């Protein structure tokens, strides 16, 4: 069964008919408005068409908290069904051909079969994530007290081996990056010797780095708390930067938007990592209090814009080696995951194109003249521009939907999946 049956090109074209005349009008109006500001809309459409963000397989099922998980009908039951859902997101948005997979959650007996399955849907696996933050049935040693930084060398070895296996699977899948996030840390003061734990982490990571295929990048993801509540081993961007530098040229820091303390200036962290040549990429999501894994741009869209402002600034000034990987990392607890992923990918494109609207010469002049009010106004002018017609035009030209969520809802895809994928009783708590 191929799910394109429902969300076919013809279906999308038909869904677009009602929206295309108003879109044309809105696009022309916006293009004239931008022309008055000396901005050409056409290259912006081209930029949006070239903009991609990878979708996480673990975001396709309903997530949950440690209290409960509320499954929705038609959830994918395995990685193949997850890819079917990814295909729907991709067809409608045309912005999400890349997929991040998590091992062992997405482990199959035959990675090359999975690779072909993805390719047949216009998708590719671009990064692999290891998981040493939970125990699996049949696992010899427990990660309860850590993995790559564990006090016991045998546990560290087991966690290293798992990462090496991820590299092998990733190579068969055609991935180009490996992301390591560990849950290691301490729940109580005194539990961990901070320096020793970090040394052990670095030793383990060195073994993984040595096995990294030549063309790959290694991403390390810091997080200031959770599951460890008092201290984490890779707690902040400074530690991450230090470790990435110690590991070598192909190791980079990955910024997950939910992994910072409240009110932390994340855009500044992004700028610092760019300046130091160590920004590997992003796990986009949004949050109110912590690692809430909410949809990108839902709570703090201005922060998302400010982050893209730094990214576009680096892109335009051709910072050497600047090539961050854009990935979503979200848990959809109360929405249809397909809709959340569509909405999130649109939020990212919006922030990206708005960042391109910043009048950078004017901004620099205001910065040099110490005119904070006008500097902010310059950013706000870009941020308050309604760029929806540019985003929709880019989707339309790429073969996607003008209104992807409306098209998805009218396709009946979820209903059909509810019939085809009888639910498995899985009411346990947990992120996925
Ligand atoms: C973590 C972290 C990792 C993700 C897991 C599921 O908080 O963000 O990137 O793989 O959650
Ligand atoms: Mn993450
Ligand atoms: Mn996270």
Coordinates of C-alpha atoms and ligand atoms in Angstrom, one line a residue:
X1 CA 0.0 0.0 0.0
X2 CA 1.3 3.4 -0.9
X3 CA -0.2 6.3 0.9
X4 CA 0.2 8.6 -1.9
X5 CA -3.0 7.0 -3.0
X6 CA -4.7 9.7 -1.0
X7 CA -2.4 12.7 -1.1
X8 CA -1.5 12.4 -4.7
X9 CA -0.3 15.3 -7.0
X10 CA -3.7 15.4 -8.6
X11 CA -5.4 15.6 -5.2
X12 CA -3.1 18.4 -4.2
X13 CA -3.7 20.3 -7.4
X14 CA -7.4 20.0 -6.9
X15 CA -7.2 21.1 -3.3
X16 CA -5.2 24.1 -4.6
X17 CA -7.8 25.3 -7.2
X18 CA -10.0 27.3 -4.8
X19 CA -6.9 29.0 -3.3
X20 CA -4.8 29.9 -6.3
X21 CA -6.5 33.1 -7.6
X22 CA -6.6 34.8 -4.1
X23 CA -3.0 33.7 -3.6
X24 CA -1.9 35.3 -6.9
X25 CA -3.5 38.5 -5.8
X26 CA -1.9 38.4 -2.4
X27 CA 1.5 37.5 -3.8
X28 CA 1.3 40.4 -6.3
X29 CA 0.4 42.8 -3.5
X30 CA 3.2 41.6 -1.3
X31 CA 5.7 41.8 -4.1
X32 CA 4.7 45.4 -4.8
X33 CA 5.0 46.2 -1.1
X34 CA 8.4 44.7 -0.9
X35 CA 9.5 46.4 -4.1
X36 CA 8.9 49.7 -2.4
X37 CA 11.4 48.6 0.2
X38 CA 13.8 47.7 -2.6
X39 CA 13.3 43.9 -2.1
X40 CA 12.6 41.5 -5.0
X41 CA 10.1 38.8 -3.9
X42 CA 11.1 36.3 -6.6
X43 CA 14.5 35.3 -5.1
X44 CA 12.8 34.9 -1.8
X45 CA 10.4 32.3 -3.3
X46 CA 13.4 30.5 -4.7
X47 CA 15.1 30.5 -1.2
X48 CA 12.0 29.1 0.4
X49 CA 11.8 26.4 -2.2
X50 CA 15.3 25.4 -1.4
X51 CA 14.8 25.5 2.4
X52 CA 14.5 22.1 4.1
X53 CA 14.0 20.8 7.5
X54 CA 14.3 17.1 8.6
X55 CA 11.4 15.3 10.3
X56 CA 12.0 13.0 13.3
X57 CA 10.4 9.6 13.0
X58 CA 9.7 9.7 16.7
X59 CA 7.5 12.7 16.2
X60 CA 4.9 10.8 14.1
X61 CA 3.2 8.9 16.9
X62 CA 1.5 10.7 19.8
X63 CA 3.9 11.6 22.5
X64 CA 3.1 11.7 26.1
X65 CA 4.3 13.0 29.5
X66 CA 5.5 10.9 32.4
X67 CA 1.8 11.0 33.5
X68 CA 0.1 9.7 30.5
X69 CA 0.0 9.2 26.8
X70 CA -3.2 9.7 24.8
X71 CA -2.8 7.8 21.5
X72 CA -4.7 8.9 18.4
X73 CA -6.3 6.6 15.9
X74 CA -4.2 5.5 13.0
X75 CA -0.8 6.0 14.6
X76 CA 2.1 4.4 12.7
X77 CA 3.1 1.1 14.3
X78 CA 6.6 0.8 12.8
X79 CA 9.2 2.8 11.0
X80 CA 7.7 2.0 7.6
X81 CA 4.4 3.4 8.6
X82 CA 6.2 6.4 10.0
X83 CA 7.8 7.0 6.6
X84 CA 4.4 6.8 5.0
X85 CA 3.3 9.6 7.3
X86 CA 6.5 11.5 6.5
X87 CA 5.7 11.3 2.9
X88 CA 2.4 13.0 3.4
X89 CA 4.1 15.9 5.3
X90 CA 6.6 16.1 2.5
X91 CA 4.1 16.0 -0.4
X92 CA 2.1 18.8 1.2
X93 CA 4.9 21.1 2.3
X94 CA 7.7 20.1 -0.1
X95 CA 10.1 21.2 2.6
X96 CA 10.8 18.0 4.5
X97 CA 12.6 15.4 2.4
X98 CA 15.1 14.5 5.2
X99 CA 14.3 12.1 8.0
X100 CA 16.0 11.6 11.4
X101 CA 15.9 8.1 12.8
X102 CA 16.3 6.9 16.3
X103 CA 18.0 3.6 17.1
X104 CA 16.8 1.2 18.4
X105 CA 13.3 2.6 18.0
X106 CA 13.6 2.5 14.2
X107 CA 15.8 -0.6 14.0
X108 CA 14.8 -3.1 11.3
X109 CA 16.4 -6.3 10.2
X110 CA 17.3 -4.8 6.9
X111 CA 18.5 -1.1 6.7
X112 CA 18.9 -1.2 2.9
X113 CA 15.2 -2.1 2.6
X114 CA 14.3 0.9 4.7
X115 CA 16.6 3.1 2.6
X116 CA 14.8 2.0 -0.6
X117 CA 11.4 2.5 1.0
X118 CA 12.4 6.1 1.9
X119 CA 13.8 6.8 -1.6
X120 CA 10.6 5.5 -3.2
X121 CA 8.8 8.2 -1.3
X122 CA 11.2 11.0 -2.2
X123 CA 12.7 10.9 1.3
X124 CA 16.2 10.2 2.6
X125 CA 17.6 9.4 6.0
X126 CA 19.9 12.2 6.9
X127 CA 20.8 11.6 10.5
X128 CA 20.8 8.9 13.0
X129 CA 20.3 9.3 16.8
X130 CA 21.6 6.9 19.4
X131 CA 19.6 6.0 22.5
X132 CA 21.4 5.2 25.8
X133 CA 18.9 6.9 27.9
X134 CA 16.7 3.9 28.5
X135 CA 17.1 0.1 29.0
X136 CA 15.8 -2.3 26.3
X137 CA 14.5 -5.7 27.0
X138 CA 17.4 -8.2 27.1
X139 CA 20.0 -5.5 27.5
X140 CA 22.9 -6.8 29.7
X141 CA 23.8 -3.7 31.7
X142 CA 21.5 -0.9 32.9
X143 CA 21.8 2.8 32.0
X144 CA 20.0 3.8 35.2
X145 CA 23.1 5.6 36.5
X146 CA 24.4 6.8 33.1
X147 CA 25.8 5.5 29.9
X148 CA 28.8 7.1 28.1
X149 CA 30.0 8.6 31.4
X150 CA 29.0 5.7 33.7
X151 CA 31.4 4.9 36.6
X152 CA 31.6 1.3 35.3
X153 CA 33.8 0.8 32.2
X154 CA 31.6 -2.1 31.1
X155 CA 28.5 0.1 30.9
X156 CA 30.5 2.7 29.0
X157 CA 31.7 0.0 26.6
X158 CA 28.1 -1.2 26.0
X159 CA 27.0 2.4 25.3
X160 CA 30.0 3.0 22.9
X161 CA 29.1 -0.3 21.1
X162 CA 25.6 0.9 20.7
X163 CA 26.8 4.1 19.1
X164 CA 29.1 2.1 16.8
X165 CA 26.2 0.0 15.7
X166 CA 24.3 3.2 15.0
X167 CA 27.1 4.4 12.7
X168 CA 26.9 1.1 10.8
X169 CA 23.1 1.2 10.4
X170 CA 23.4 4.9 9.5
X171 CA 25.9 4.1 6.8
X172 CA 23.6 1.5 5.3
X173 CA 20.7 4.0 5.4
X174 CA 22.8 6.7 3.7
X175 CA 22.9 9.0 6.7
X176 CA 25.5 11.8 7.0
X177 CA 25.4 12.7 10.6
X178 CA 25.2 11.1 14.0
X179 CA 23.6 12.8 16.9
X180 CA 24.4 11.8 20.5
X181 CA 22.2 13.0 23.4
X182 CA 22.7 11.2 26.7
X183 CA 20.6 11.3 29.8
X184 CA 23.6 11.0 32.0
X185 CA 23.7 13.2 35.1
X186 CA 22.9 13.3 38.8
X187 CA 19.7 13.7 40.7
X188 CA 21.4 14.7 44.0
X189 CA 24.3 16.9 45.0
X190 CA 27.3 14.7 45.6
X191 CA 26.1 11.9 43.4
X192 CA 28.5 12.6 40.6
X193 CA 32.0 13.9 40.5
X194 CA 31.6 16.5 37.8
X195 CA 35.0 16.5 36.4
X196 CA 35.5 12.7 36.4
X197 CA 32.1 12.3 34.7
X198 CA 32.9 14.7 31.9
X199 CA 36.3 13.1 31.4
X200 CA 34.7 9.7 31.0
X201 CA 32.1 11.1 28.6
X202 CA 34.9 12.6 26.5
X203 CA 36.8 9.3 26.5
X204 CA 33.7 7.4 25.3
X205 CA 32.9 10.1 22.7
X206 CA 36.5 9.9 21.4
X207 CA 36.0 6.2 20.7
X208 CA 32.8 7.0 18.8
X209 CA 34.4 9.9 16.9
X210 CA 37.2 7.6 15.7
X211 CA 34.7 5.3 14.1
X212 CA 32.8 8.1 12.4
X213 CA 32.7 7.6 8.6
X214 CA 34.9 10.2 6.9
X215 CA 32.2 12.3 5.3
X216 CA 30.0 12.4 8.4
X217 CA 29.6 15.0 11.1
X218 CA 29.1 14.2 14.8
X219 CA 26.6 16.3 16.7
X220 CA 26.5 16.5 20.4
X221 CA 23.5 17.8 22.1
X222 CA 23.6 19.4 25.5
X223 CA 20.7 19.7 27.9
X224 CA 20.6 21.5 31.3
X225 CA 18.3 19.1 33.1
X226 CA 16.1 16.0 32.7
X227 CA 16.0 13.1 33.1
X228 CA 18.7 14.0 35.7
X229 CA 17.3 16.8 37.8
X230 CA 20.3 18.2 39.7
X231 CA 23.1 18.1 37.2
X232 CA 23.7 16.8 33.6
X233 CA 27.0 15.8 32.2
X234 CA 26.7 17.8 29.0
X235 CA 24.8 20.6 30.6
X236 CA 25.3 23.7 28.5
X237 CA 26.6 25.1 25.2
X238 CA 30.0 26.0 26.7
X239 CA 30.6 22.4 27.8
X240 CA 29.3 21.3 24.4
X241 CA 31.7 23.6 22.6
X242 CA 34.6 22.5 24.7
X243 CA 33.8 18.8 24.0
X244 CA 33.3 19.4 20.2
X245 CA 36.6 21.1 20.1
X246 CA 38.4 18.4 22.0
X247 CA 36.9 15.7 19.7
X248 CA 37.9 17.2 16.4
X249 CA 37.0 19.0 13.2
X250 CA 34.0 16.9 12.4
X251 CA 32.4 17.2 15.9
X252 CA 29.9 20.0 16.4
X253 CA 27.4 21.3 18.9
X254 CA 23.8 20.8 18.2
X255 CA 21.3 23.3 19.6
X256 CA 17.9 21.9 20.7
X257 CA 15.7 24.8 21.5
X258 CA 14.1 23.2 24.5
X259 CA 17.4 22.4 26.3
X260 CA 18.1 25.8 27.9
X261 CA 17.1 27.4 31.1
X262 CA 14.1 29.8 31.0
X263 CA 14.9 33.2 29.4
X264 CA 18.3 32.1 28.1
X265 CA 19.3 34.1 25.1
X266 CA 19.4 31.2 22.6
X267 CA 20.1 33.4 19.5
X268 CA 23.2 34.6 21.2
X269 CA 24.4 31.0 21.8
X270 CA 23.8 30.4 18.1
X271 CA 25.9 33.4 17.2
X272 CA 28.7 32.3 19.5
X273 CA 28.7 28.8 18.0
X274 CA 28.8 30.2 14.5
X275 CA 31.7 32.5 15.4
X276 CA 33.6 29.6 16.9
X277 CA 32.9 27.3 13.9
X278 CA 31.1 24.7 15.9
X279 CA 27.4 25.1 15.1
X280 CA 26.3 21.7 13.8
X281 CA 22.6 22.2 13.6
X282 CA 19.3 22.4 15.4
X283 CA 16.6 20.4 16.9
X284 CA 13.7 22.8 16.5
X285 CA 10.8 22.9 18.9
X286 CA 9.3 25.4 21.3
X287 CA 8.8 25.5 25.0
X288 CA 7.4 27.5 27.8
X289 CA 9.2 26.0 30.8
X290 CA 11.7 23.3 29.7
X291 CA 12.1 20.6 27.2
X292 CA 8.4 20.8 26.4
X293 CA 8.8 19.7 22.8
X294 CA 6.0 22.0 21.6
X295 CA 5.6 22.9 17.9
X296 CA 8.3 25.2 16.6
X297 CA 7.3 28.8 16.7
X298 CA 4.2 28.2 18.8
X299 CA 5.2 30.0 22.0
X300 CA 8.1 32.2 21.1
X301 CA 8.0 32.9 17.3
X302 CA 10.0 36.1 17.8
X303 CA 12.8 34.0 19.3
X304 CA 12.7 31.7 16.3
X305 CA 13.0 34.7 14.0
X306 CA 15.9 36.1 16.0
X307 CA 17.7 32.7 15.7
X308 CA 17.2 32.8 11.9
X309 CA 18.3 36.4 11.9
X310 CA 21.7 35.1 13.1
X311 CA 21.7 32.2 10.7
X312 CA 20.8 34.3 7.7
X313 CA 23.4 36.9 8.8
X314 CA 26.0 34.1 8.7
X315 CA 24.8 32.8 5.4
X316 CA 25.0 36.2 3.8
X317 CA 28.4 37.0 5.1
X318 CA 29.6 33.6 3.9
X319 CA 31.1 32.4 7.2
X320 CA 33.5 29.6 6.3
X321 CA 32.2 26.1 7.0
X322 CA 28.8 27.4 7.9
X323 CA 26.3 24.6 7.1
X324 CA 24.0 23.8 9.9
X325 CA 21.6 20.9 9.7
X326 CA 18.0 21.8 10.4
X327 CA 15.9 19.2 12.1
X328 CA 12.7 19.1 14.1
X329 CA 12.6 17.3 17.5
X330 CA 9.1 17.5 18.9
X331 CA 6.6 15.4 20.8
X332 CA 3.0 15.9 19.8
X333 CA 0.8 15.1 22.8
X334 CA -2.5 16.7 21.9
X335 CA -2.4 17.3 18.2
X336 CA -2.3 15.2 15.1
X337 CA 1.5 14.8 14.6
X338 CA 1.2 15.2 10.8
X339 CA -0.5 18.6 11.3
X340 CA 2.1 19.7 13.9
X341 CA 5.0 18.8 11.6
X342 CA 3.4 20.6 8.7
X343 CA 2.8 23.7 10.9
X344 CA 6.3 23.6 12.3
X345 CA 8.0 23.3 8.9
X346 CA 6.0 26.4 7.8
X347 CA 7.0 28.3 10.9
X348 CA 10.7 27.6 10.1
X349 CA 10.3 28.7 6.5
X350 CA 8.5 31.8 7.7
X351 CA 11.3 32.7 10.2
X352 CA 13.9 32.0 7.5
X353 CA 12.3 34.3 4.9
X354 CA 11.5 37.0 7.4
X355 CA 15.2 37.0 8.4
X356 CA 16.0 37.5 4.8
X357 CA 13.9 40.7 4.9
X358 CA 16.1 42.4 7.5
X359 CA 17.7 45.4 6.0
X360 CA 21.2 44.5 7.1
X361 CA 22.9 47.7 5.9
X362 CA 20.4 49.8 7.9
X363 CA 20.7 47.5 10.9
X364 CA 24.5 47.8 10.8
X365 CA 24.3 51.6 10.5
X366 CA 22.0 51.8 13.5
X367 CA 24.2 49.5 15.5
X368 CA 27.3 51.6 14.7
X369 CA 25.4 54.8 15.5
X370 CA 24.2 53.4 18.8
X371 CA 20.5 53.8 17.9
X372 CA 18.8 50.9 19.7
X373 CA 15.3 52.0 18.9
X374 CA 15.8 52.0 15.2
X375 CA 17.9 48.8 15.3
X376 CA 14.9 47.0 16.9
X377 CA 12.5 48.7 14.5
X378 CA 14.6 47.3 11.6
X379 CA 14.2 43.8 12.9
X380 CA 10.5 44.4 13.7
X381 CA 9.8 45.6 10.1
X382 CA 11.0 42.2 8.8
X383 CA 9.3 40.2 11.6
X384 CA 5.9 41.9 11.1
X385 CA 5.9 41.4 7.4
X386 CA 3.2 38.9 6.5
X387 CA 5.2 36.6 4.2
X388 CA 2.5 33.9 3.9
X389 CA 2.0 34.6 0.1
X390 CA 5.7 33.9 -0.5
X391 CA 5.5 30.6 1.5
X392 CA 2.4 29.5 -0.2
X393 CA 3.7 30.4 -3.7
X394 CA 6.9 28.4 -3.0
X395 CA 4.8 25.4 -2.0
X396 CA 2.6 25.8 -5.0
X397 CA 5.5 26.0 -7.4
X398 CA 7.2 23.0 -5.8
X399 CA 4.0 20.9 -6.2
X400 CA 2.8 21.2 -2.6
X401 CA -0.4 22.6 -1.1
X402 CA -1.3 26.2 -0.8
X403 CA -3.0 25.4 2.5
X404 CA -1.4 22.1 3.5
X405 CA -3.4 21.6 6.7
X406 CA -6.8 22.2 5.0
X407 CA -5.7 19.8 2.2
X408 CA -4.6 17.2 4.7
X409 CA -7.9 17.4 6.6
X410 CA -9.9 17.0 3.5
X411 CA -7.9 14.1 2.3
X412 CA -9.3 11.7 4.9
X413 CA -5.8 10.3 5.5
X414 CA -6.1 10.0 9.2
X415 CA -9.5 8.3 9.0
X416 CA -8.2 5.8 6.5
X417 CA -5.1 5.1 8.6
X418 CA -7.4 4.5 11.6
X419 CA -9.0 1.7 9.6
X420 CA -5.8 0.3 8.2
X421 CA -3.7 0.5 11.4
X422 CA -5.8 -1.0 14.2
X423 CA -4.5 0.5 17.4
X424 CA -2.1 -1.5 19.6
X425 CA -2.8 -1.1 23.3
X426 CA 0.0 1.1 24.4
X427 CA -1.1 3.5 27.0
X428 CA 2.1 3.8 28.9
X429 CA 3.7 7.2 29.7
X430 CA 6.8 8.3 27.9
X431 CA 8.0 10.7 25.2
X432 CA 7.2 8.3 22.4
Ligands
LIG1 C1 15.9 14.4 24.2 C2 16.8 15.0 23.1 C3 17.1 14.1 22.0 C4 15.9 13.3 21.6 C5 15.2 12.6 22.8 C6 14.0 11.8 22.4 O1 15.4 15.3 25.1 O2 16.1 16.2 22.7 O3 17.5 14.8 20.9 O4 16.4 12.3 20.8 O5 14.8 13.6 23.7
LIG2 MN1 16.8 16.9 20.7
LIG3 MN1 14.8 17.2 24.0

